Coordinates of C-alpha atoms in Angstrom, one line a residue:
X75 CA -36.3 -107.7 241.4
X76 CA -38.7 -105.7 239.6
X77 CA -42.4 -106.2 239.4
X78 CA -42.9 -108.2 236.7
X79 CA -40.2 -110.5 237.4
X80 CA -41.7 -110.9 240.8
X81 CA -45.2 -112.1 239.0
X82 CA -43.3 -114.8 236.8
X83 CA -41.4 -115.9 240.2
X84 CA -45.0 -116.3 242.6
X85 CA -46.6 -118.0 240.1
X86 CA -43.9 -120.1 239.3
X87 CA -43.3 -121.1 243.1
X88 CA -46.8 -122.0 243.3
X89 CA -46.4 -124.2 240.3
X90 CA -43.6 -125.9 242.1
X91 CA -46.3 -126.5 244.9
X92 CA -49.0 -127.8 243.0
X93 CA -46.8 -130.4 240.8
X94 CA -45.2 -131.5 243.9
X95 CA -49.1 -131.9 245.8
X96 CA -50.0 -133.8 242.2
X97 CA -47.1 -135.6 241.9
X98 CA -47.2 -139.8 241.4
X99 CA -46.6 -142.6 243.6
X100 CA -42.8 -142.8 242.8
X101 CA -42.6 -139.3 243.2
X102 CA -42.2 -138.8 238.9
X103 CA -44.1 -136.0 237.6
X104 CA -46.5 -135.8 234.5
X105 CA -44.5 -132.6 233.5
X106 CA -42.2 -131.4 230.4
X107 CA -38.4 -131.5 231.3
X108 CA -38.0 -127.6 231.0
X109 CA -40.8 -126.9 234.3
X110 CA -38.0 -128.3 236.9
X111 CA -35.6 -125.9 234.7
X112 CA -37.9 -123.3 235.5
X113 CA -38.9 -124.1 239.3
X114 CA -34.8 -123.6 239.6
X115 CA -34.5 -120.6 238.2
X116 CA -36.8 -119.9 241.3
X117 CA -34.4 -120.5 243.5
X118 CA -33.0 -117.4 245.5
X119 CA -29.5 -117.0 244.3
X120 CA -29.4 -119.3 241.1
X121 CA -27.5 -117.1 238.4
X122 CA -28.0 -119.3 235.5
X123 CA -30.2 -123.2 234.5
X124 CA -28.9 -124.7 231.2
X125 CA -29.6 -128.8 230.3
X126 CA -26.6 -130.9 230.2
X127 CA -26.3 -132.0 227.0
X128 CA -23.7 -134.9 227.3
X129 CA -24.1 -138.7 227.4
X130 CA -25.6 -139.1 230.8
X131 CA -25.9 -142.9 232.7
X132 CA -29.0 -140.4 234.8
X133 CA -32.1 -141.4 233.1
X134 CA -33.5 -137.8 234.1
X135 CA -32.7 -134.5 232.7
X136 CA -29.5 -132.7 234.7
X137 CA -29.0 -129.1 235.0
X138 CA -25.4 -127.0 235.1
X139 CA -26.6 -124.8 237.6
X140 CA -24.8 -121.1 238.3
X141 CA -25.4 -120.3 242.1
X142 CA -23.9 -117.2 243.6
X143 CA -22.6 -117.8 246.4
X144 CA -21.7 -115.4 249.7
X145 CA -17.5 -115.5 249.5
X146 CA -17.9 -114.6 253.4
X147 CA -21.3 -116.2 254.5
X148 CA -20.9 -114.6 257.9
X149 CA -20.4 -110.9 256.3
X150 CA -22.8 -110.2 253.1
X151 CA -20.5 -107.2 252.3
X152 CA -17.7 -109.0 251.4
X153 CA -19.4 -110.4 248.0
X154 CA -20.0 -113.2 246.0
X155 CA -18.4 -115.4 243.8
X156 CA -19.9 -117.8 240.9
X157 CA -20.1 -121.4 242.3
X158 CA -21.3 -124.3 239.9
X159 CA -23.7 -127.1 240.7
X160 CA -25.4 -130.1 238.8
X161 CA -28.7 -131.1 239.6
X162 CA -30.3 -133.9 238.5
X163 CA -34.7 -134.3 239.0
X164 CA -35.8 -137.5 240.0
X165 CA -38.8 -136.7 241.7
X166 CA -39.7 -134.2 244.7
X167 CA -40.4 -137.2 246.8
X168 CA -37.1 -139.1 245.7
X169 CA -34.6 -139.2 248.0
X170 CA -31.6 -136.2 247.3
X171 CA -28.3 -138.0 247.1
X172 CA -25.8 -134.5 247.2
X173 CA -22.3 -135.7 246.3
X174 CA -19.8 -133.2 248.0
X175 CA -16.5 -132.5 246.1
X176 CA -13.4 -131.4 247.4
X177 CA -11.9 -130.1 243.8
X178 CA -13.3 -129.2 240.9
X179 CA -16.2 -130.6 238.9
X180 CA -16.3 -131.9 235.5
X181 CA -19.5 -133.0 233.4
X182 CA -18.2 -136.7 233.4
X183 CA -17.7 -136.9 237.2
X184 CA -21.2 -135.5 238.1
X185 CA -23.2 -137.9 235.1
X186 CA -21.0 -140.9 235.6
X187 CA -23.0 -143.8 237.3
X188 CA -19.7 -145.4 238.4
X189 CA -18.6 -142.4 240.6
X190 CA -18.9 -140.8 244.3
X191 CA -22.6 -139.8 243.2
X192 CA -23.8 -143.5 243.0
X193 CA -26.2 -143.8 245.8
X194 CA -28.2 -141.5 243.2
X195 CA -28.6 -144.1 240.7
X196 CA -28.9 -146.8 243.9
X197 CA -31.9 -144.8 244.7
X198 CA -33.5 -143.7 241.5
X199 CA -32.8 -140.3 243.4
X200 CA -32.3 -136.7 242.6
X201 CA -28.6 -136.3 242.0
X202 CA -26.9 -132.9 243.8
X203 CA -23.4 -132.5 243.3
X204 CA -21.7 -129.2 244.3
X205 CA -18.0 -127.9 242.9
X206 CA -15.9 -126.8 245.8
X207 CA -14.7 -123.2 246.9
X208 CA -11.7 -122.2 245.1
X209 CA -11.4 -125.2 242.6
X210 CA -12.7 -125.1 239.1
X211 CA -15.1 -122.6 237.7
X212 CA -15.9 -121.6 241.9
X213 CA -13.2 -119.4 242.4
X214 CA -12.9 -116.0 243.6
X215 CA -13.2 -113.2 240.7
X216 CA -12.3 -109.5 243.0
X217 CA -9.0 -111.5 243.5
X218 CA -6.5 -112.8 242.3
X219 CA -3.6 -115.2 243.7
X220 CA -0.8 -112.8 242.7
X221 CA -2.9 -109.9 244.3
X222 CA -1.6 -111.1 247.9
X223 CA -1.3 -113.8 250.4
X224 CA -5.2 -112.5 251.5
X225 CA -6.6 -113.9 248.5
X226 CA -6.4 -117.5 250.3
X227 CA -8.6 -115.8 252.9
X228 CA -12.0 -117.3 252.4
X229 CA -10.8 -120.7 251.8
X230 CA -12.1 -123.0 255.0
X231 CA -14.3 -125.7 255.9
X232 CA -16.2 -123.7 257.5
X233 CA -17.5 -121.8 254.6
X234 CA -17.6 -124.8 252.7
X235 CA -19.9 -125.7 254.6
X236 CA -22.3 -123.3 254.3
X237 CA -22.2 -122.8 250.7
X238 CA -23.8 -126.5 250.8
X239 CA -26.0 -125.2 253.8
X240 CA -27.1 -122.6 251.5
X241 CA -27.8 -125.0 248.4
X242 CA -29.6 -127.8 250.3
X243 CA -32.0 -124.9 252.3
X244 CA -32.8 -123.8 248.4
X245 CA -33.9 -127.0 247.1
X246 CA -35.2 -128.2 250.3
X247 CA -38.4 -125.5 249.3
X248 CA -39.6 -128.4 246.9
X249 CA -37.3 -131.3 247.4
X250 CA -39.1 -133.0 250.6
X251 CA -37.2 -136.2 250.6
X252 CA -34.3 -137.4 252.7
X253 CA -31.2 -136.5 252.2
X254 CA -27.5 -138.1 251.9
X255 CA -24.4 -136.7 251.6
X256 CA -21.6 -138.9 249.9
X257 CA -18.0 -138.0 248.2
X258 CA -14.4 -139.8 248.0
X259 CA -11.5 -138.7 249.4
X260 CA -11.5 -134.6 250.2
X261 CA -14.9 -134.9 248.9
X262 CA -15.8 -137.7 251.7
X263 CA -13.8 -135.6 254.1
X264 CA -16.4 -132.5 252.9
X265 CA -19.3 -134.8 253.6
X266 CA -18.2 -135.1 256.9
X267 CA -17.5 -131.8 257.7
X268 CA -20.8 -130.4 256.2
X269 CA -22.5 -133.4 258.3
X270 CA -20.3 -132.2 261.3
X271 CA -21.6 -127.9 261.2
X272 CA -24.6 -128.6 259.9
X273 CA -26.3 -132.1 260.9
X274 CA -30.0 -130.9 260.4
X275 CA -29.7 -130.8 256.7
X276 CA -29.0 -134.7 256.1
X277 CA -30.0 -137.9 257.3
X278 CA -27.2 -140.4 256.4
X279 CA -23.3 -139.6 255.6
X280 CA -21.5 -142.1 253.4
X281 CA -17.7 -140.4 253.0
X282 CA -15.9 -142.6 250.5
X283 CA -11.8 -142.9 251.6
X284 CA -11.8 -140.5 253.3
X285 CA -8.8 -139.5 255.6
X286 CA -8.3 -137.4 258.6
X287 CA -4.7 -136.4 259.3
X288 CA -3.5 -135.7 262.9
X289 CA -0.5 -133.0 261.9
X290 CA 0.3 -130.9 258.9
X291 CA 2.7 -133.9 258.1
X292 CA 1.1 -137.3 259.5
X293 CA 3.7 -139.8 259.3
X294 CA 1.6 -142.4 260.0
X295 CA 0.9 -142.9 255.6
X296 CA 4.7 -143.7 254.5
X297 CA 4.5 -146.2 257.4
X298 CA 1.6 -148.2 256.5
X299 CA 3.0 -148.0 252.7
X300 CA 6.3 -149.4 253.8
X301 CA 5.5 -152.0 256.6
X302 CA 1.9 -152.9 255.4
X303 CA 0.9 -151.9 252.6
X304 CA -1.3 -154.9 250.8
X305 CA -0.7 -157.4 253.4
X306 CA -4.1 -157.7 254.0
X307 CA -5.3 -157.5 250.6
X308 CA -6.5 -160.8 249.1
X309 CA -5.5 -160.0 245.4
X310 CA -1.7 -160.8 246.6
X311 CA -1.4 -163.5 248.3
X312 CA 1.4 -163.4 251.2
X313 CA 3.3 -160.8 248.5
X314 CA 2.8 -157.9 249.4
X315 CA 6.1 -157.5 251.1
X316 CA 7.9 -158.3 247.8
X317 CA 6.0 -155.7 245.6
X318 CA 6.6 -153.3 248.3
X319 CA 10.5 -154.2 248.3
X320 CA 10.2 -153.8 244.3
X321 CA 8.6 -150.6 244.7
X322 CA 11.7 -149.4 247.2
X323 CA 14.7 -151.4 244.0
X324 CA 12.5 -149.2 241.5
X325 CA 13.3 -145.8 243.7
X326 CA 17.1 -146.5 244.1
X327 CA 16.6 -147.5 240.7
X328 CA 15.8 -144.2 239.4
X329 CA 18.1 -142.6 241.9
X330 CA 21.2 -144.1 240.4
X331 CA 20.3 -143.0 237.3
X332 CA 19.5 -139.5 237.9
X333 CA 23.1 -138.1 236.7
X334 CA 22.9 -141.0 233.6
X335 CA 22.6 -140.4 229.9
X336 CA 19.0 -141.1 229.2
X337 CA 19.1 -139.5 225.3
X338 CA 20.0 -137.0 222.9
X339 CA 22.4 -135.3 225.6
X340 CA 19.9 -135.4 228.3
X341 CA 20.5 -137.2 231.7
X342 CA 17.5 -138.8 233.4
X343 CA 16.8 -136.2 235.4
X344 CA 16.6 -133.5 232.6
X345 CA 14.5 -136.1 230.6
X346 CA 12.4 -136.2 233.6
X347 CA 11.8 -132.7 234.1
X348 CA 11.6 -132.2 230.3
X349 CA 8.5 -134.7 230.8
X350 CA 7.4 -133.5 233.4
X351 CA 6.8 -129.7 232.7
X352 CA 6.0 -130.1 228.7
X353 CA 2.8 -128.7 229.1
X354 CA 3.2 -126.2 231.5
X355 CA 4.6 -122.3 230.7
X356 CA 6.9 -122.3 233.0
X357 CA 9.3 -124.7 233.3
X358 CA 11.0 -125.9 236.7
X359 CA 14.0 -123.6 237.4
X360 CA 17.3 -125.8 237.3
X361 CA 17.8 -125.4 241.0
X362 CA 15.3 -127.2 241.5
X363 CA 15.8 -130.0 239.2
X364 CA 17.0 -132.6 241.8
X365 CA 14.6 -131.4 244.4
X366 CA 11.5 -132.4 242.0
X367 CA 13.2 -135.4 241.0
X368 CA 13.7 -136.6 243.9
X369 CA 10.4 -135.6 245.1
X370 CA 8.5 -137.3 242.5
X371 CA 10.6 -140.6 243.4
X372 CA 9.9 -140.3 247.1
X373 CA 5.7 -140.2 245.9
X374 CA 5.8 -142.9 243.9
X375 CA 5.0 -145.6 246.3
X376 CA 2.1 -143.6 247.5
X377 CA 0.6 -143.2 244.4
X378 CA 1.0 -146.7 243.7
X379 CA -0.4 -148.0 246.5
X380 CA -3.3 -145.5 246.0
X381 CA -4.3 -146.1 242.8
X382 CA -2.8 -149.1 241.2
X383 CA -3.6 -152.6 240.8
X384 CA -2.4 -156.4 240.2
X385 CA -1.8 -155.7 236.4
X386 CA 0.3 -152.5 237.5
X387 CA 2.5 -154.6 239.8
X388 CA 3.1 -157.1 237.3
X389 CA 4.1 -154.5 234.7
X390 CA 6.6 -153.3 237.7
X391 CA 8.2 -156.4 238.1
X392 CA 8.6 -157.1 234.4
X393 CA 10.6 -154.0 233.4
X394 CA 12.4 -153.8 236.2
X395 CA 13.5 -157.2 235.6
X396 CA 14.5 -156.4 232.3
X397 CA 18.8 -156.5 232.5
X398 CA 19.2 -153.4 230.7
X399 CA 17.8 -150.0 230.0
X400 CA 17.1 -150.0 226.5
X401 CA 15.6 -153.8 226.6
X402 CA 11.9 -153.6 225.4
X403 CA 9.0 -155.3 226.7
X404 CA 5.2 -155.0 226.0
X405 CA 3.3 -153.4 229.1
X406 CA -0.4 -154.5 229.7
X407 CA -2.1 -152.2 228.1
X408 CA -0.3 -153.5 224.5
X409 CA 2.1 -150.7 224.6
X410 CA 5.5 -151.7 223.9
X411 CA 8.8 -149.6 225.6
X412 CA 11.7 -150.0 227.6
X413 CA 12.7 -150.3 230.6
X414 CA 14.3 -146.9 230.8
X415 CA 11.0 -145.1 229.5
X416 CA 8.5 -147.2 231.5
X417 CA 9.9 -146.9 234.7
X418 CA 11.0 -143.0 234.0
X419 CA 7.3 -142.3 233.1
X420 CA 6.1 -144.0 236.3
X421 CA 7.3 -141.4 238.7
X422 CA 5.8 -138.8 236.4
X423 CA 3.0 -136.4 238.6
X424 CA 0.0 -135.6 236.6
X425 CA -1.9 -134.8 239.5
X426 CA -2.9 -131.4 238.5
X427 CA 0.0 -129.1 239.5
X428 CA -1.7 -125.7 240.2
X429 CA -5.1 -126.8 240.1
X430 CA -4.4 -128.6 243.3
X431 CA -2.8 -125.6 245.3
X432 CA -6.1 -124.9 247.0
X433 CA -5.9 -128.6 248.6
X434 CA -2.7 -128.2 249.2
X435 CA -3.2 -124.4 251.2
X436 CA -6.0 -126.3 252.7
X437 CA -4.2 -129.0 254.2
X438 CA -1.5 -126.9 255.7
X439 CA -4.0 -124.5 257.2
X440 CA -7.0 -126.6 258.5
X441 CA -6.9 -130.4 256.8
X442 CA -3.4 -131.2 257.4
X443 CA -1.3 -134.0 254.8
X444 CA 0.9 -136.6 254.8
X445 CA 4.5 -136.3 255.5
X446 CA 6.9 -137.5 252.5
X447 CA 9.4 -139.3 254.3
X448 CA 12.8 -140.5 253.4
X449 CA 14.1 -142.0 256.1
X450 CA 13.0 -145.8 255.2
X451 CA 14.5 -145.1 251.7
X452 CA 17.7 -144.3 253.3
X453 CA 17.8 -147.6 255.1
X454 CA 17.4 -149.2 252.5
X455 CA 20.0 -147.5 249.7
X456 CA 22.4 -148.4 252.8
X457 CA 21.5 -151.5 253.3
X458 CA 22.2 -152.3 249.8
X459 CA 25.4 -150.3 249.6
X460 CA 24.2 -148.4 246.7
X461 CA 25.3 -145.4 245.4
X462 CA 21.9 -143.4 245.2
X463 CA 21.9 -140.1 247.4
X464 CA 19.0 -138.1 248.5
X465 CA 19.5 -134.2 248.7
X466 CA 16.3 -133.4 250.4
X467 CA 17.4 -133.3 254.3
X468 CA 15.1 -134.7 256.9
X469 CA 14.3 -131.4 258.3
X470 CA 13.0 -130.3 254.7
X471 CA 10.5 -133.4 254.6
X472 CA 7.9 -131.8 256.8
X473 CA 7.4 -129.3 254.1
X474 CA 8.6 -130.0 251.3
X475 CA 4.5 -129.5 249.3
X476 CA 5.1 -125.4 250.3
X477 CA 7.3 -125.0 247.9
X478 CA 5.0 -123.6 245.4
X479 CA 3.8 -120.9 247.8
X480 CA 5.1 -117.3 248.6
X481 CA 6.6 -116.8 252.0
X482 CA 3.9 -114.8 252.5
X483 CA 1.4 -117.6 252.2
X484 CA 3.8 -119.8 253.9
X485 CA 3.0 -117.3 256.6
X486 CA -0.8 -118.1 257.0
X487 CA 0.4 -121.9 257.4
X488 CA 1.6 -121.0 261.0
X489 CA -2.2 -120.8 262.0
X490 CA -2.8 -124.3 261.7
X491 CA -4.1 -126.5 264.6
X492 CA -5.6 -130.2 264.9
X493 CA -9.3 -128.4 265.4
X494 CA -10.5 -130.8 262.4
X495 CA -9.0 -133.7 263.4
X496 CA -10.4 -133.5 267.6
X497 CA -13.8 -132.2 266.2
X498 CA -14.6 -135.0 263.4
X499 CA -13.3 -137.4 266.1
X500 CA -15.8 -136.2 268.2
X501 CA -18.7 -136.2 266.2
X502 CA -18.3 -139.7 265.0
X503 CA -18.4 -140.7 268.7
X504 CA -21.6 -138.1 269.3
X505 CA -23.7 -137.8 265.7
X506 CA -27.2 -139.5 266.3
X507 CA -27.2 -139.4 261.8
X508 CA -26.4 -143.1 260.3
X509 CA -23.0 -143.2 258.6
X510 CA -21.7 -145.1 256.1
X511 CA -17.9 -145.6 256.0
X512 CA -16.2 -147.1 253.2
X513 CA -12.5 -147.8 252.7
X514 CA -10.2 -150.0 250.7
X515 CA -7.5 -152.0 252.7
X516 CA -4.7 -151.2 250.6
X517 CA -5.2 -147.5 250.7
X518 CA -2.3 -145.4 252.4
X519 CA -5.2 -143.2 253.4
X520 CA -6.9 -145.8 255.5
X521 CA -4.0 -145.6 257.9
X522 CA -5.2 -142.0 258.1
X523 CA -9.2 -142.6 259.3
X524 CA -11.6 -141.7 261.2
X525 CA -11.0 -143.8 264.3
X526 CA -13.7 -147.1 264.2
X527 CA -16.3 -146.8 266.5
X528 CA -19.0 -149.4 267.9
X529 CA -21.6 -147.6 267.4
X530 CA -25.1 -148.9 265.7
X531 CA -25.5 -145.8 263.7
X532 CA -22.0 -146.0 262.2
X533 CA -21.5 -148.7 259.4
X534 CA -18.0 -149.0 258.7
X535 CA -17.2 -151.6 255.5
X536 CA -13.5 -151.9 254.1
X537 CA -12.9 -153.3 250.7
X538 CA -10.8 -156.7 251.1
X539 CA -8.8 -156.2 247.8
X540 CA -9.2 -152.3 247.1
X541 CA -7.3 -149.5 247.3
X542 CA -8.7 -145.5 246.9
X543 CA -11.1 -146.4 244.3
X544 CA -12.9 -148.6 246.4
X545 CA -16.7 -147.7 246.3
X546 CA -19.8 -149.6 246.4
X547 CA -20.4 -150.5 243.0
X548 CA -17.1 -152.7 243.4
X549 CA -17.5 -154.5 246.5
X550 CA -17.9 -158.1 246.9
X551 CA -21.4 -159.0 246.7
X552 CA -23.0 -159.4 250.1
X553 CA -21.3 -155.9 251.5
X554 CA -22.7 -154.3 248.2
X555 CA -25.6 -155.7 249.1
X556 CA -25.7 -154.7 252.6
X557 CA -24.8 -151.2 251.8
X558 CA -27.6 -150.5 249.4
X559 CA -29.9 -152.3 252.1
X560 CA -29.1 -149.9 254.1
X561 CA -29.3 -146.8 251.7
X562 CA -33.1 -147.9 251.1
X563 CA -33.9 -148.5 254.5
X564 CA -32.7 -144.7 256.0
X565 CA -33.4 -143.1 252.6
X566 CA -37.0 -144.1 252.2

């Protein structure tokens, strides 16, 4: 830094400390918007401040911030890599609500009110939220994938960790509030990891859905969505063992079909994978036309538990009722189709195909993942003396999610231990911090938690007719209320 630069930095630091000594009651400031921008650009490794300037349910100005951030926190040498933040200014006082992601991060997600970042708008706090390592605009730039199997090398919750470590110490210079850290699904696992290496920088964790798999293919998921999914879920009434039956007719379903004529000379598979890769650049090689199929079949009644609701059962049941393929019927969102293209488009993944290969390294190396198992499918297609088949062999189910990888990277996979699973297990039973648990009952990942504990700093709520999305906004009343009670309360 040179001299002069070094002037404008002092003086603005000591701005920082004089608005924060002056500032009101509720912690606002008498300032103009564009002094926080500049008390950031303060900040030891910020690269870049610019104002959001989309639609924002914050009623304060937020930032994009650039920071740069140590690739190798324990070895300076190894270089830096570009990792984006949003930050939100409340107050300097206000509580700092930092939503941890475990993807990328979009404008939307960070400025939604109806997201992970919520307790921020609970609180009238200052809003943190922090992309993840390898995901999004935070990736690696001296590497690339195709370089070699060591690109992957960085990737860890560890390091994770301490890029948030790094980011809280910064703001912590003029944000003297309390601080929470929140996310859903990876993201509430990463609030519980950064919570677990580094407990002195928050004082309440509130990890939405968030699972904690025991193997590199937990097969404790695909038994929960078979044998309980939704029993205990008060939006179905005693029939959740029929939608999960209509989920398992809609699989051999779409497994009879697979060799079929769908259209214009294309089977249901080809239609499928036609679908399936129309906006990609490569296209699935044919060899593996039946493996995807069949993969995408197997998924479905995870991501339907997951994410779907009464409305999406209904729909279900109507078209699958419908006596033959090209019979139309009106879905409820108005769209009419039939049953051939409604039930094909069901098992399509949209999940984000390569953008997703970091959680998906991650799980095999350090997180671990849920097994896609076959095996209650193939009761079933014999029970019913169909004529589906399955190619995927039982042995191939364990790892069926490397497929995308090298063998070389494949390679790294052997590394993998149940380290996260024993240490976060051991922190919930140990961590004098308050935690906030939340969970939908219908969620395949709740079958994959943290273990409950009795503990009086660990607050554990479950949504009774949710799923993944589950969150506070959409609780029943009296838990909502409960929850934010207990926001104010540790927060303020």
């Amino acid at each position: 830094m040179n001299k002069k630069k070094a002037i404008v930095a002092s003086l603005a630091a000591a701005l920082i400390l004089i608005l924060a000594a002056c500032s009101n009651s509720d912690g606002g400031l008498p300032i103009l918007p564009d002094t926080f921008a500049e008390a950031l650009k303060t900040l030891p490794n910020v690269e870049s401040v610019e104002p959001i300037k989309e639609k924002s349910d914050f009623k304060g100005t937020v930032y994009k911030v650039y920071f740069k951030s140590q690739l190798d926190p324990a070895d300076i040498s190894k270089g830096t890599f570009r990792q984006k933040a949003y930050i939100g200014f409340a107050g300097y006082d206000k509580p700092n609500c930092l939503m941890t992601t475990g993807y990328s991060l979009s404008d939307y997600a960070a400025l939604a009110r109806y997201s992970e970042n919520e307790a921020a708008f609970i609180l009238q706090g200052n809003l943190i939220a922090v992309e993840h390592r390898y995901f999004g605009e935070s990736v690696r730039t001296d590497k690339k994938r195709l370089d070699g199997a060591d690109y992957w090398e960085y990737l860890n919750t560890k390091n994770a960790a301490e890029d948030l470590h790094a980011i809280v110490s910064a703001l912590k210079t003029f944000f003297k509030g309390k601080w929470v850290a929140q996310g859903a699904s990876k993201g509430g696992l990463t609030a519980n990891l950064f919570s677990y290496y580094h407990p002195e920088d928050v004082d309440v964790t509130m990890p939405y859905v968030a699972p904690l798999c025991n193997a590199q293919a937990d097969t404790r998921l695909f038994e929960f969505i078979y044998t309980e999914a939704g029993n205990k879920d008060s939006r179905y009434s005693g029939s959740a063992a029929d939608y999960r039956e209509l989920l398992t007719n809609i699989q051999i379903w779409l497994l009879e079909k697979r060799d079929q004529q769908y259209e214009e000379g294309k089977t249901f598979k080809e239609k499928y994978i036609e679908l399936s890769t129309s906006a990609s650049s490569e296209p699935i090689r044919p060899e593996l036309a039946d493996f995807y199929y069949e993969m995408s079949i197997g998924d479905f009644p995870m991501r339907v538990w997951q994410y779907k609701d009464v409305k999406d059962f209904a729909d279900l049941k109507t078209f699958y009722n419908l006596p033959n393929d090209n019979d139309e019927s009106t879905d409820s969102n108005g769209k009419r189709q039939s049953k051939k293209s409604f039930l094909l488009s069901e098992i399509l993944d949209d999940s984000g195909g390569d953008t997703l290969l970091p959680y998906v390294f991650q799980s095999f190396c350090e997180l671990g993942n849920y097994r896609l198992d076959f095996s209650y499918l193939r009761q079933a297609i014999a029970a019913k003396g169909s004529s589906a088949t399955i190619t995927i062999a039982p042995d191939q189910e364990m790892t069926v999610y490397q497929t995308e990888f090298s063998d070389a990277e494949k390679a790294l996979f052997a590394k993998y231990t149940p380290a996260i699973h024993d240490n976060l297990i051991n922190w919930i039973n140990t961590t004098d911090e308050q935690v906030i648990m939340i969970y939908g009952n219908s969620d395949p990942w709740y079958s994959a938690r943290i273990p409950d504990v009795e503990r009086d700093n660990v607050h554990i709520f479950v949504h009774p007719a949710n799923n993944h999305n589950s969150m506070i906004a959409n609780f029943p009343e009296a838990q909502r209320n409960e929850m934010e009670a207990l926001l104010r309360q540790y927060l303020y």
